[in-house]
Amino acid sequence: MVARGEAGARAAQQAIYQRHVRYLHGALQKQRDKLLQLAGLSAEDLVQDTFQRAFERAASFKSEAGLEPERARRRTRAWLGRIAHNLVADSFRRFREVSASDYLDGFTAAPEEEPPASRPDLEPLRRAFATLSDREQDVLRVTSLYHKAEGNNRLPNAVSAELARRWGIDNQNVRAIRSRAVKKLRRAMEDVEQRETSP
Amino acid sequence: MSDERNGKTAVDGDDATKDAKLLDMLAAALTEDGELLPTTEAEVAAVEEELEAVELPAHLRELKLAGDERDERADVSGLADYRSRREERGAFSPWSHVGALLIGAAAAAAVAIAFDRTAVPDLPVGGDPAGVPSSLPAPPAPPIVAEAVCDACCGGQACGDAKPETSRCGSGHACIACDPAVLGDSRYRIRVGAVTAAPLGERVIRDYPQGEPELCVRAGVSKELCVPTQVSDRDGGRWTVLPAVFSGDDLSAKLAVRLRWKGVARESLATAGRWTMPVALTPRSLCAGYTVELLNGDKEEMFGTLSLFMDDAHYVEIMRAEGTAPLRDLRGRMTLKGLVALPGRLHLRETEGEGARRFVLAAGPFNRKTAEQLRWQLLEQDLDARATVGLDYVGDPLPLP
């Protein structure tokens, strides 16, 4: 493959890019007004950075023969999504405390069988989330970003400190806002559970 | 929340599990709503049809990688130039210098991707140091209500239930709680007046001039704190606030005041008069303060008297800033009610902090319970309120109308 030369490799990269850029750009545009703004990133730059990173790391891919085209496409897009997700998460770490490899090791591939994408049990949570203040929502967005990547319930110290620095507040206050917001959501979900189980 | 005897228990574990479940659901909801990126095949499947129809901006229609760009304005000599120009635009710029090797080492695998015969890698994707975040747009400015209610009270001008003898306080207290637990839980600043000399004191000062007078105060097991004072033959003179705060418990244990001559070596000769007693933290004592009779020597002749008040010491810091303008702006958005609306309760202070921590917009002083109630009220309005006893405050406050 190396023997195909630069032109051939570049053509392959263009093809991949063309196949997935619209999807990735669309996915990032949806985040533009909230998480990306919080992270200080632009969707367009993140698209370019994601593909740059994808091609840098392409050597580590394992090809899986026999995967049907639709699944293969979705798997590649899921992978691009993870790269972009990690880049957003990286932006909150002003100083890199842990190596990127440690952080990303925890971000494992999803099993084949997935629950249905749309979940009616999330509606009460969405309603409760909408009642939170803007800052509470922002803190929980960032918390969810890291929870999805690392499985942590809490914000990494470096991230909490960076949010505190950007907002001109105390690290303690960031944690207090997070704790307060989680308690509100929990209470709301407990109320729903109670209403559903009471006679 | 947890059993103190057993440390972290199943209760704490349950809470962690509940939080994890809640965050799983929140992450799922945010992903469905497009606020987090799809990172699994199922999540991608749910949204990709809709996203395929997105219109691309012109500069994304062709693949551009590090080293590609030939800028007319600048000589692109490498990735450092490319990155710095990206950063000048204020964008996050994680272009790695490894990108220079892109065409070579990654080419083979890139071709594999072209056929979408890939598995999601379980190896990490490296990250570069975060770029400089852009500044966030200013959020809309909602009105802020700051209200401190004087309830469950027994003294002070703002207390509707005060008895006549505690409704107007020489100490200046506006609201004194009835509950001894609330009074004992607070901290206080000691404010003392100048010493008014009795006949003995006048004689000593006239006939046996000593060094400069100091007033020294000790509460409970605290260290003795001394401040310069004045000794006068008439009432009046300035007030001095001791640069420390004392707990209700320490004051209740013992409050000791002595007048000493600074620079006199022999301790037995240094003390002109002393007064010691446990303080009863009551609405009356907080309202009226104490008249301290400084007694001299074994014969306990009165050297002089002074007034002593125990002032509330708790403040709620609403915002700190490098200058006073943003603090005044914030004040402009605030509606003050109850104790906070009293003259001087909302004020600017200079502090020993530097830069963005130099000036503070603060409310107080209050007792601890009132300060905490106000702090939570402001936190609920998304202000970054902090409770403090103001140990780093400098000079006098500047009241804000």
Coordinates of C-alpha atoms in Angstrom, one line a residue:
Chain A
M1 CA 0.0 0.0 0.0
V2 CA 2.9 2.3 0.8
A3 CA 4.1 1.5 -2.7
R4 CA 0.9 3.2 -4.0
G5 CA 2.6 6.4 -3.2
E6 CA 1.5 9.7 -1.9
A7 CA -1.0 10.4 -4.6
G8 CA -2.8 7.2 -3.9
A9 CA -2.8 7.7 -0.2
R10 CA -4.1 11.2 -0.5
A11 CA -6.9 10.1 -2.8
A12 CA -7.9 7.5 -0.2
Q13 CA -7.9 10.2 2.5
Q14 CA -10.0 12.5 0.3
A15 CA -12.5 9.7 -0.3
I16 CA -12.9 9.0 3.4
Y17 CA -13.2 12.6 4.1
Q18 CA -15.9 13.1 1.5
R19 CA -17.8 10.1 2.8
H20 CA -18.0 11.3 6.4
V21 CA -17.4 15.0 6.6
R22 CA -21.0 16.0 6.2
Y23 CA -22.1 13.7 9.0
L24 CA -19.3 14.9 11.4
H25 CA -19.9 18.5 10.6
G26 CA -23.6 18.1 11.2
A27 CA -23.1 16.3 14.5
L28 CA -20.7 19.1 15.7
Q29 CA -23.0 21.9 14.5
K30 CA -25.7 20.6 16.8
Q31 CA -23.3 21.1 19.7
R32 CA -22.2 24.5 18.6
D33 CA -24.4 26.6 20.8
K34 CA -23.7 24.8 24.0
L35 CA -20.8 22.5 24.6
L36 CA -18.5 23.8 21.9
Q37 CA -19.1 27.3 23.0
L38 CA -18.3 26.3 26.5
A39 CA -15.1 24.6 25.3
G40 CA -14.2 27.6 23.2
L41 CA -14.0 25.6 20.0
S42 CA -15.5 26.1 16.6
A43 CA -17.3 23.2 14.8
E44 CA -15.3 23.8 11.6
D45 CA -11.9 23.6 13.3
L46 CA -13.0 20.5 15.2
V47 CA -14.0 18.8 11.9
Q48 CA -10.5 19.4 10.5
D49 CA -8.8 18.4 13.7
T50 CA -10.8 15.2 14.0
F51 CA -9.8 14.1 10.5
Q52 CA -6.2 15.1 11.1
R53 CA -6.1 13.0 14.2
A54 CA -8.0 10.1 12.5
F55 CA -5.4 9.9 9.8
E56 CA -2.5 10.2 12.2
R57 CA -3.8 7.3 14.2
A58 CA -5.1 5.3 11.2
A59 CA -2.0 3.0 11.5
S60 CA -3.5 1.6 14.7
F61 CA -6.7 0.5 13.1
K62 CA -7.6 -3.1 12.9
S63 CA -9.5 -4.0 9.8
E64 CA -12.4 -6.3 10.2
A65 CA -13.1 -8.4 7.1
G66 CA -16.6 -9.1 6.1
L67 CA -18.3 -6.3 7.9
E68 CA -21.3 -5.1 5.9
P69 CA -20.9 -1.6 4.4
E70 CA -23.6 0.0 6.5
R71 CA -22.1 -1.3 9.8
A72 CA -18.6 -0.4 8.6
R73 CA -19.7 3.1 7.9
R74 CA -21.4 3.5 11.3
R75 CA -18.4 2.1 13.0
T76 CA -16.1 4.5 11.4
R77 CA -18.4 7.4 12.3
A78 CA -18.6 6.2 15.9
W79 CA -14.8 6.2 15.9
L80 CA -14.7 9.7 14.4
G81 CA -17.2 10.7 17.1
R82 CA -15.0 9.4 19.8
I83 CA -12.0 11.3 18.5
A84 CA -14.0 14.5 18.3
H85 CA -15.4 13.8 21.8
N86 CA -11.9 13.4 23.2
L87 CA -10.7 16.6 21.5
V88 CA -13.5 18.5 23.1
A89 CA -12.7 16.9 26.5
D90 CA -9.0 17.8 26.0
S91 CA -9.9 21.4 25.6
F92 CA -11.1 21.6 29.2
R93 CA -7.7 20.3 30.4
R94 CA -5.6 23.4 30.4
F95 CA -2.6 21.5 31.6
R96 CA -2.4 17.9 30.7
E97 CA -2.3 16.0 34.0
V98 CA -2.5 12.5 32.6
S99 CA -1.3 11.1 29.4
A100 CA -3.8 11.1 26.6
S101 CA -3.4 7.3 26.4
D102 CA -4.5 6.7 30.0
Y103 CA -7.6 8.9 29.4
L104 CA -8.6 7.3 26.2
D105 CA -7.9 3.7 27.3
G106 CA -11.1 3.9 29.2
F107 CA -13.1 4.7 26.2
T108 CA -13.8 1.3 24.9
A109 CA -15.6 0.1 21.9
A110 CA -19.3 -0.5 22.3
P111 CA -20.8 -3.9 22.1
E112 CA -22.7 -4.9 19.0
E113 CA -26.1 -5.1 20.6
E114 CA -27.2 -1.6 21.6
P115 CA -30.4 -0.5 23.3
P116 CA -32.8 1.4 21.1
A117 CA -31.6 4.9 20.4
S118 CA -34.7 6.7 21.6
R119 CA -35.7 6.1 25.2
P120 CA -39.0 7.4 26.6
D121 CA -37.6 7.1 30.2
L122 CA -35.4 10.1 29.4
E123 CA -38.3 12.6 29.0
P124 CA -38.7 13.4 32.7
L125 CA -34.9 13.8 33.0
R126 CA -35.0 16.2 30.0
R127 CA -37.7 18.2 31.7
A128 CA -35.8 18.4 34.9
F129 CA -32.6 19.4 33.1
A130 CA -34.4 22.2 31.4
T131 CA -35.4 23.7 34.8
L132 CA -31.7 24.0 35.9
S133 CA -29.9 27.3 35.7
D134 CA -27.7 27.9 32.7
R135 CA -24.6 27.4 34.7
E136 CA -25.9 24.2 36.3
Q137 CA -26.7 22.9 32.8
D138 CA -23.2 23.8 31.6
V139 CA -21.5 22.0 34.5
L140 CA -23.6 18.9 33.9
R141 CA -22.9 19.0 30.2
V142 CA -19.2 18.9 30.9
T143 CA -19.7 16.3 33.6
S144 CA -21.6 14.1 31.1
L145 CA -18.8 14.6 28.6
Y146 CA -16.3 13.0 31.0
H147 CA -18.8 10.5 32.3
K148 CA -19.3 9.2 28.8
A149 CA -15.6 9.0 28.2
E150 CA -14.3 7.9 31.6
G151 CA -17.2 6.6 33.5
N152 CA -16.5 9.1 36.2
N153 CA -19.3 10.6 38.3
R154 CA -17.2 13.6 39.1
L155 CA -15.4 16.2 37.1
P156 CA -11.6 15.6 37.0
N157 CA -9.8 18.2 39.2
A158 CA -8.1 19.8 36.3
V159 CA -11.3 20.3 34.4
S160 CA -13.1 21.7 37.4
A161 CA -10.2 24.0 38.0
E162 CA -10.3 25.1 34.4
L163 CA -14.0 25.8 34.5
A164 CA -13.5 27.8 37.7
R165 CA -10.7 29.8 36.0
R166 CA -12.7 30.5 32.9
W167 CA -15.8 31.6 34.9
G168 CA -13.7 33.6 37.5
I169 CA -15.1 31.6 40.3
D170 CA -13.8 29.2 43.0
N171 CA -13.2 25.5 42.2
Q172 CA -15.3 24.8 45.3
N173 CA -18.2 26.7 43.7
V174 CA -18.0 24.6 40.5
R175 CA -18.3 21.5 42.6
A176 CA -21.1 23.0 44.6
I177 CA -23.0 23.8 41.4
R178 CA -22.5 20.3 40.2
S179 CA -23.6 18.7 43.4
R180 CA -26.7 20.9 43.6
A181 CA -27.6 20.2 40.0
V182 CA -27.3 16.4 40.4
K183 CA -29.4 16.6 43.6
K184 CA -32.1 18.5 41.7
L185 CA -32.2 15.9 38.9
R186 CA -32.2 13.0 41.4
R187 CA -35.1 14.5 43.3
A188 CA -37.0 15.0 40.1
M189 CA -36.5 11.4 39.0
E190 CA -37.4 10.1 42.5
D191 CA -40.7 12.1 42.3
V192 CA -41.4 10.5 38.9
E193 CA -40.7 7.1 40.3
Q194 CA -42.9 7.7 43.3
R195 CA -45.8 8.9 41.1
E196 CA -45.4 5.8 38.9
T197 CA -45.4 3.3 41.8
S198 CA -48.1 4.9 44.0
P199 CA -51.6 3.5 43.7
Chain B
M1 CA -26.0 10.6 54.9
S2 CA -23.5 8.0 56.1
D3 CA -23.1 6.1 59.3
E4 CA -20.3 7.9 61.1
R5 CA -19.3 4.8 62.9
N6 CA -18.6 2.8 59.8
G7 CA -17.1 5.5 57.5
K8 CA -18.2 5.0 53.9
T9 CA -21.1 2.6 54.0
A10 CA -23.6 1.1 51.6
V11 CA -25.5 4.3 51.8
D12 CA -22.6 6.2 50.2
G13 CA -22.2 3.3 47.7
D14 CA -25.9 3.5 46.8
D15 CA -25.6 7.3 46.2
A16 CA -22.6 6.7 43.9
T17 CA -24.5 4.1 42.0
K18 CA -27.6 6.3 41.7
D19 CA -25.4 9.2 40.4
A20 CA -23.8 6.9 37.9
K21 CA -27.1 5.8 36.6
L22 CA -28.4 9.4 36.5
L23 CA -25.3 10.5 34.5
D24 CA -25.7 7.5 32.1
M25 CA -29.2 8.7 31.4
L26 CA -28.2 12.3 31.1
A27 CA -25.4 11.4 28.7
A28 CA -27.9 9.4 26.7
A29 CA -30.4 12.2 26.6
L30 CA -27.8 14.8 25.6
T31 CA -26.5 12.5 22.9
E32 CA -30.0 12.0 21.5
D33 CA -30.5 15.7 21.6
G34 CA -27.2 16.3 19.7
E35 CA -25.4 17.9 22.7
L36 CA -22.9 15.1 22.9
L37 CA -21.4 13.3 19.9
P38 CA -22.7 9.8 18.9
T39 CA -19.9 7.4 19.8
T40 CA -21.5 4.0 19.2
E41 CA -23.0 2.5 16.1
A42 CA -26.5 2.7 17.5
E43 CA -26.1 6.4 18.4
V44 CA -24.8 7.0 14.9
A45 CA -27.6 5.1 13.3
A46 CA -30.2 7.3 15.1
V47 CA -28.9 10.5 13.6
E48 CA -26.9 9.9 10.5
E49 CA -29.7 10.2 8.0
E50 CA -30.5 13.7 9.3
L51 CA -26.9 14.8 9.4
E52 CA -26.1 13.7 5.9
A53 CA -28.2 16.5 4.5
V54 CA -26.1 19.2 6.2
E55 CA -24.7 21.9 3.9
L56 CA -20.9 22.2 4.2
P57 CA -19.2 25.6 4.4
A58 CA -16.8 26.2 1.5
H59 CA -13.6 25.7 3.4
L60 CA -14.7 22.2 4.5
R61 CA -15.6 20.9 1.1
E62 CA -12.1 19.7 0.4
L63 CA -9.8 17.9 2.8
K64 CA -7.0 20.1 4.2
L65 CA -4.3 18.7 6.4
A66 CA -1.3 20.1 8.1
G67 CA 1.3 21.1 5.6
D68 CA -1.2 21.5 2.8
E69 CA -2.0 25.2 3.2
R70 CA 0.0 27.6 1.1
D71 CA -0.8 31.0 2.5
E72 CA -0.2 34.0 0.3
R73 CA 0.3 36.2 3.2
A74 CA 2.9 34.2 5.0
D75 CA 5.5 31.7 4.2
V76 CA 4.3 28.4 5.6
S77 CA 7.5 26.8 6.7
G78 CA 6.0 24.1 8.8
L79 CA 3.3 23.0 11.2
A80 CA 4.4 25.6 13.8
D81 CA 3.5 28.4 11.4
Y82 CA 0.2 26.6 10.5
R83 CA -0.6 26.2 14.2
S84 CA 0.3 29.7 15.2
R85 CA -1.9 31.1 12.4
R86 CA -4.8 28.9 13.5
E87 CA -4.2 30.2 17.1
E88 CA -4.2 33.8 15.9
R89 CA -7.6 33.1 14.6
G90 CA -8.5 32.1 18.1
A91 CA -9.2 28.5 17.2
F92 CA -8.2 25.3 19.0
S93 CA -5.2 24.0 17.2
P94 CA -4.2 20.5 18.0
W95 CA -2.2 20.0 14.8
S96 CA 0.5 17.7 15.8
H97 CA 4.0 17.9 14.4
V98 CA 3.5 14.2 13.7
G99 CA 1.2 15.4 10.9
A100 CA 4.4 15.9 8.9
L101 CA 4.7 12.2 8.7
L102 CA 1.1 11.8 7.6
I103 CA 1.6 10.9 4.0
G104 CA 4.1 8.3 4.9
A105 CA 3.3 6.1 7.9
A106 CA -0.5 6.5 8.0
A107 CA -1.0 6.1 4.3
A108 CA -1.4 2.4 4.4
A109 CA -4.0 2.3 7.1
A110 CA -5.7 5.3 5.5
V111 CA -6.3 3.3 2.5
A112 CA -7.9 0.6 4.6
I113 CA -10.3 3.2 6.0
A114 CA -11.2 4.1 2.5
F115 CA -12.8 0.8 2.1
D116 CA -14.4 1.2 5.6
R117 CA -12.9 -2.1 6.6
T118 CA -12.1 -0.9 10.0
A119 CA -12.8 -1.8 13.6
V120 CA -13.0 0.8 16.3
P121 CA -9.5 0.8 17.7
D122 CA -8.9 0.0 21.3
L123 CA -5.7 1.9 21.3
P124 CA -5.6 5.4 22.5
V125 CA -5.7 8.4 20.2
G126 CA -3.2 10.9 21.4
G127 CA -4.0 14.4 22.3
D128 CA -2.1 17.5 22.2
P129 CA -1.9 20.3 24.8
A130 CA -5.2 22.2 24.9
G131 CA -5.3 25.4 23.0
V132 CA -6.2 28.7 24.4
P133 CA -9.9 28.8 25.0
S134 CA -11.8 31.7 23.6
S135 CA -13.6 33.9 26.0
L136 CA -17.2 33.1 26.6
P137 CA -19.9 35.5 25.6
A138 CA -21.4 37.3 28.5
P139 CA -24.6 35.7 29.7
P140 CA -27.7 37.7 29.9
A141 CA -27.9 39.6 33.1
P142 CA -31.0 38.6 35.2
P143 CA -32.0 40.7 38.1
I144 CA -30.7 39.6 41.5
V145 CA -32.6 39.7 44.8
A146 CA -30.5 39.7 48.0
E147 CA -32.7 39.4 51.1
A148 CA -31.7 38.7 54.6
V149 CA -34.7 38.3 56.9
C150 CA -34.6 39.2 60.6
D151 CA -36.7 36.5 62.2
A152 CA -36.6 34.5 65.4
C153 CA -35.0 37.6 66.9
C154 CA -34.9 39.2 70.3
G155 CA -32.9 42.4 69.6
G156 CA -31.9 45.1 67.2
Q157 CA -33.6 47.8 65.3
A158 CA -34.7 45.5 62.5
C159 CA -36.3 43.1 65.0
G160 CA -40.0 43.4 65.3
D161 CA -40.1 41.2 68.4
A162 CA -37.5 43.0 70.4
K163 CA -38.2 44.2 73.9
P164 CA -37.8 47.9 74.5
E165 CA -34.4 47.5 76.2
T166 CA -33.0 45.6 73.2
S167 CA -34.7 47.4 70.4
R168 CA -32.1 50.1 69.9
C169 CA -28.6 48.9 70.5
G170 CA -25.6 50.9 71.4
S171 CA -23.6 48.3 69.7
G172 CA -25.3 48.9 66.3
H173 CA -26.6 45.3 66.0
A174 CA -29.6 45.4 63.8
C175 CA -30.8 41.8 64.3
I176 CA -29.9 39.6 67.3
A177 CA -31.2 36.1 67.3
C178 CA -32.9 34.6 70.3
D179 CA -31.5 31.1 70.0
P180 CA -28.4 30.7 72.2
A181 CA -27.2 28.1 69.7
V182 CA -27.3 30.5 66.9
L183 CA -25.4 33.1 68.9
G184 CA -22.9 30.6 70.1
D185 CA -22.3 29.3 66.6
S186 CA -21.3 32.7 65.3
R187 CA -18.0 34.5 65.3
Y188 CA -17.5 38.0 66.6
R189 CA -15.2 41.0 66.2
I190 CA -14.3 42.8 69.4
R191 CA -14.7 46.6 69.2
V192 CA -13.3 48.7 72.0
G193 CA -13.5 52.3 72.8
A194 CA -10.8 54.5 74.3
V195 CA -10.0 54.0 78.0
T196 CA -11.6 56.6 80.2
A197 CA -9.3 57.1 83.2
A198 CA -10.6 57.0 86.7
P199 CA -8.8 59.1 89.4
L200 CA -6.2 56.4 89.9
G201 CA -5.6 56.3 86.2
E202 CA -5.3 60.1 85.9
R203 CA -2.8 60.1 88.7
V204 CA -0.7 57.4 87.1
I205 CA -0.6 59.0 83.7
R206 CA 0.2 62.4 85.2
D207 CA 2.8 61.4 87.8
Y208 CA 4.2 58.2 86.5
P209 CA 4.2 58.4 82.8
Q210 CA 4.9 55.0 81.3
G211 CA 5.1 53.8 77.7
E212 CA 2.4 53.9 75.1
P213 CA -0.8 52.3 76.3
E214 CA -2.0 49.1 74.6
L215 CA -5.2 47.2 75.1
C216 CA -4.8 43.4 75.1
V217 CA -7.6 41.0 74.6
R218 CA -7.8 37.2 75.0
A219 CA -10.8 35.0 74.6
G220 CA -10.9 31.4 75.8
V221 CA -7.7 29.8 74.8
S222 CA -6.9 32.3 72.0
K223 CA -3.6 34.1 71.8
E224 CA -3.6 37.6 73.4
L225 CA -4.0 40.3 70.9
C226 CA -2.8 43.8 71.6
V227 CA -3.7 47.1 69.9
P228 CA -2.7 50.7 70.6
T229 CA -5.3 52.6 72.6
Q230 CA -5.9 56.0 74.1
V231 CA -6.3 56.8 77.7
S232 CA -8.3 59.9 78.3
D233 CA -9.8 61.7 81.2
R234 CA -13.1 62.1 79.4
D235 CA -15.4 59.9 77.4
G236 CA -15.1 59.7 73.7
G237 CA -12.2 59.0 71.5
R238 CA -11.9 56.6 68.6
W239 CA -13.0 53.0 68.4
T240 CA -10.6 50.2 67.7
V241 CA -11.6 46.9 66.1
L242 CA -9.3 44.1 67.1
P243 CA -7.9 42.4 63.9
A244 CA -9.2 38.9 64.8
V245 CA -12.4 37.1 65.1
F246 CA -13.5 35.2 68.2
S247 CA -15.8 32.2 68.4
G248 CA -18.9 32.3 70.5
D249 CA -17.5 29.4 72.5
D250 CA -14.2 31.2 73.3
L251 CA -16.1 34.3 74.4
S252 CA -18.4 32.3 76.6
A253 CA -15.4 30.6 78.2
K254 CA -13.6 33.8 79.2
L255 CA -12.9 37.2 77.9
A256 CA -9.9 38.9 79.4
V257 CA -9.0 42.6 78.8
R258 CA -5.9 44.3 80.2
L259 CA -4.4 47.7 79.7
R260 CA -0.6 47.6 79.5
W261 CA 2.2 49.9 78.9
K262 CA 4.1 49.0 75.8
G263 CA 7.8 48.7 76.3
V264 CA 7.8 48.1 80.0
A265 CA 9.9 45.0 80.6
R266 CA 8.6 43.8 84.0
E267 CA 5.3 42.3 83.4
S268 CA 4.1 43.1 86.9
L269 CA 4.6 46.8 86.2
A270 CA 3.4 46.6 82.6
T271 CA -0.3 46.0 83.4
A272 CA -2.2 49.1 84.4
G273 CA -5.5 47.3 84.9
R274 CA -7.3 44.2 83.9
W275 CA -10.8 42.7 83.6
T276 CA -11.8 39.1 83.1
M277 CA -15.1 37.4 82.9
P278 CA -17.0 34.8 80.9
V279 CA -19.2 36.5 78.4
A280 CA -22.9 35.7 78.3
L281 CA -23.8 35.8 74.7
T282 CA -27.3 37.1 75.1
P283 CA -29.4 39.6 73.1
R284 CA -28.8 42.0 75.9
S285 CA -25.0 41.7 76.1
L286 CA -24.8 41.9 72.3
C287 CA -27.1 44.8 72.1
A288 CA -25.7 46.9 75.0
G289 CA -22.1 45.6 75.0
Y290 CA -20.0 45.7 78.2
T291 CA -18.6 48.5 80.3
V292 CA -15.2 47.1 81.2
E293 CA -13.8 48.2 84.5
L294 CA -10.0 47.9 84.5
L295 CA -8.9 47.1 88.0
N296 CA -5.3 47.7 89.1
G297 CA -3.2 45.5 91.2
D298 CA -4.1 43.5 94.3
K299 CA -6.2 46.2 95.8
E300 CA -8.3 46.2 92.7
E301 CA -8.6 49.9 92.4
M302 CA -10.3 51.1 89.3
F303 CA -7.8 52.4 86.8
G304 CA -10.4 53.2 84.1
T305 CA -13.3 52.0 82.0
L306 CA -13.9 51.3 78.4
S307 CA -16.8 50.2 76.3
L308 CA -16.6 46.9 74.5
F309 CA -18.9 45.5 71.9
M310 CA -19.1 42.1 70.1
D311 CA -19.9 42.7 66.5
D312 CA -21.2 40.1 64.0
A313 CA -18.2 39.0 61.8
H314 CA -19.8 37.1 58.9
Y315 CA -19.9 38.5 55.4
V316 CA -21.2 37.2 52.2
E317 CA -18.9 38.0 49.3
I318 CA -20.9 38.4 46.1
M319 CA -18.1 39.1 43.7
R320 CA -14.4 40.0 43.6
A321 CA -12.8 42.0 40.8
E322 CA -9.7 43.8 39.9
G323 CA -11.5 47.1 39.9
T324 CA -14.7 48.5 41.4
A325 CA -16.6 49.1 38.2
P326 CA -17.9 45.5 37.6
L327 CA -18.8 45.4 41.3
R328 CA -20.9 48.6 41.0
D329 CA -22.5 47.2 37.8
L330 CA -23.5 44.1 39.7
R331 CA -24.9 46.2 42.5
G332 CA -27.0 48.0 39.9
R333 CA -28.7 44.7 39.1
M334 CA -29.5 43.9 42.7
T335 CA -32.7 44.4 44.6
L336 CA -31.9 44.6 48.3
K337 CA -34.4 43.6 51.0
G338 CA -34.4 43.1 54.7
L339 CA -31.1 43.4 56.5
V340 CA -29.2 43.7 53.3
A341 CA -31.1 46.9 52.6
L342 CA -29.9 48.6 55.8
P343 CA -27.4 51.4 55.2
G344 CA -23.9 50.2 54.8
R345 CA -24.7 46.5 54.7
L346 CA -23.9 46.2 51.1
H347 CA -20.5 47.7 50.5
L348 CA -17.2 47.6 48.6
R349 CA -14.1 46.5 50.4
E350 CA -10.5 46.5 49.4
T351 CA -8.6 43.4 50.3
E352 CA -5.1 42.1 50.5
G353 CA -5.9 40.1 47.4
E354 CA -4.2 40.9 44.1
G355 CA -5.4 41.2 40.6
A356 CA -9.0 39.9 40.1
R357 CA -9.3 39.4 43.9
R358 CA -8.4 42.9 45.0
F359 CA -11.9 44.4 45.5
V360 CA -15.0 42.7 46.8
L361 CA -18.7 43.4 46.8
A362 CA -19.8 42.1 50.2
A363 CA -22.9 42.0 52.3
G364 CA -22.7 42.1 56.1
P365 CA -21.8 41.7 58.7
F366 CA -24.4 39.2 59.9
N367 CA -24.5 36.3 62.3
R368 CA -23.4 33.0 60.8
K369 CA -26.9 31.7 60.2
T370 CA -28.1 34.8 58.3
A371 CA -24.9 34.8 56.3
E372 CA -25.4 31.2 55.2
Q373 CA -29.0 31.8 54.3
L374 CA -28.0 34.7 52.1
R375 CA -25.1 32.8 50.6
W376 CA -27.4 30.0 49.5
Q377 CA -30.0 32.4 48.2
L378 CA -27.3 34.0 46.0
L379 CA -25.9 30.6 44.9
E380 CA -29.4 29.6 43.8
Q381 CA -29.3 32.7 41.5
D382 CA -26.0 31.5 40.0
L383 CA -23.9 34.0 41.8
D384 CA -20.6 32.7 43.2
A385 CA -21.3 33.8 46.7
R386 CA -18.8 32.9 49.5
A387 CA -19.1 33.2 53.2
T388 CA -16.1 34.8 55.0
V389 CA -15.1 36.6 58.1
G390 CA -13.1 39.1 56.1
L391 CA -9.7 38.5 57.5
D392 CA -8.1 39.9 54.4
Y393 CA -10.2 43.1 54.3
V394 CA -8.2 46.3 54.3
G395 CA -9.4 49.7 55.5
D396 CA -12.9 50.9 55.9
P397 CA -15.8 49.6 53.8
L398 CA -17.3 51.9 51.1
P399 CA -21.1 51.6 51.5
L400 CA -23.1 51.4 48.3
P401 CA -26.4 53.2 48.1

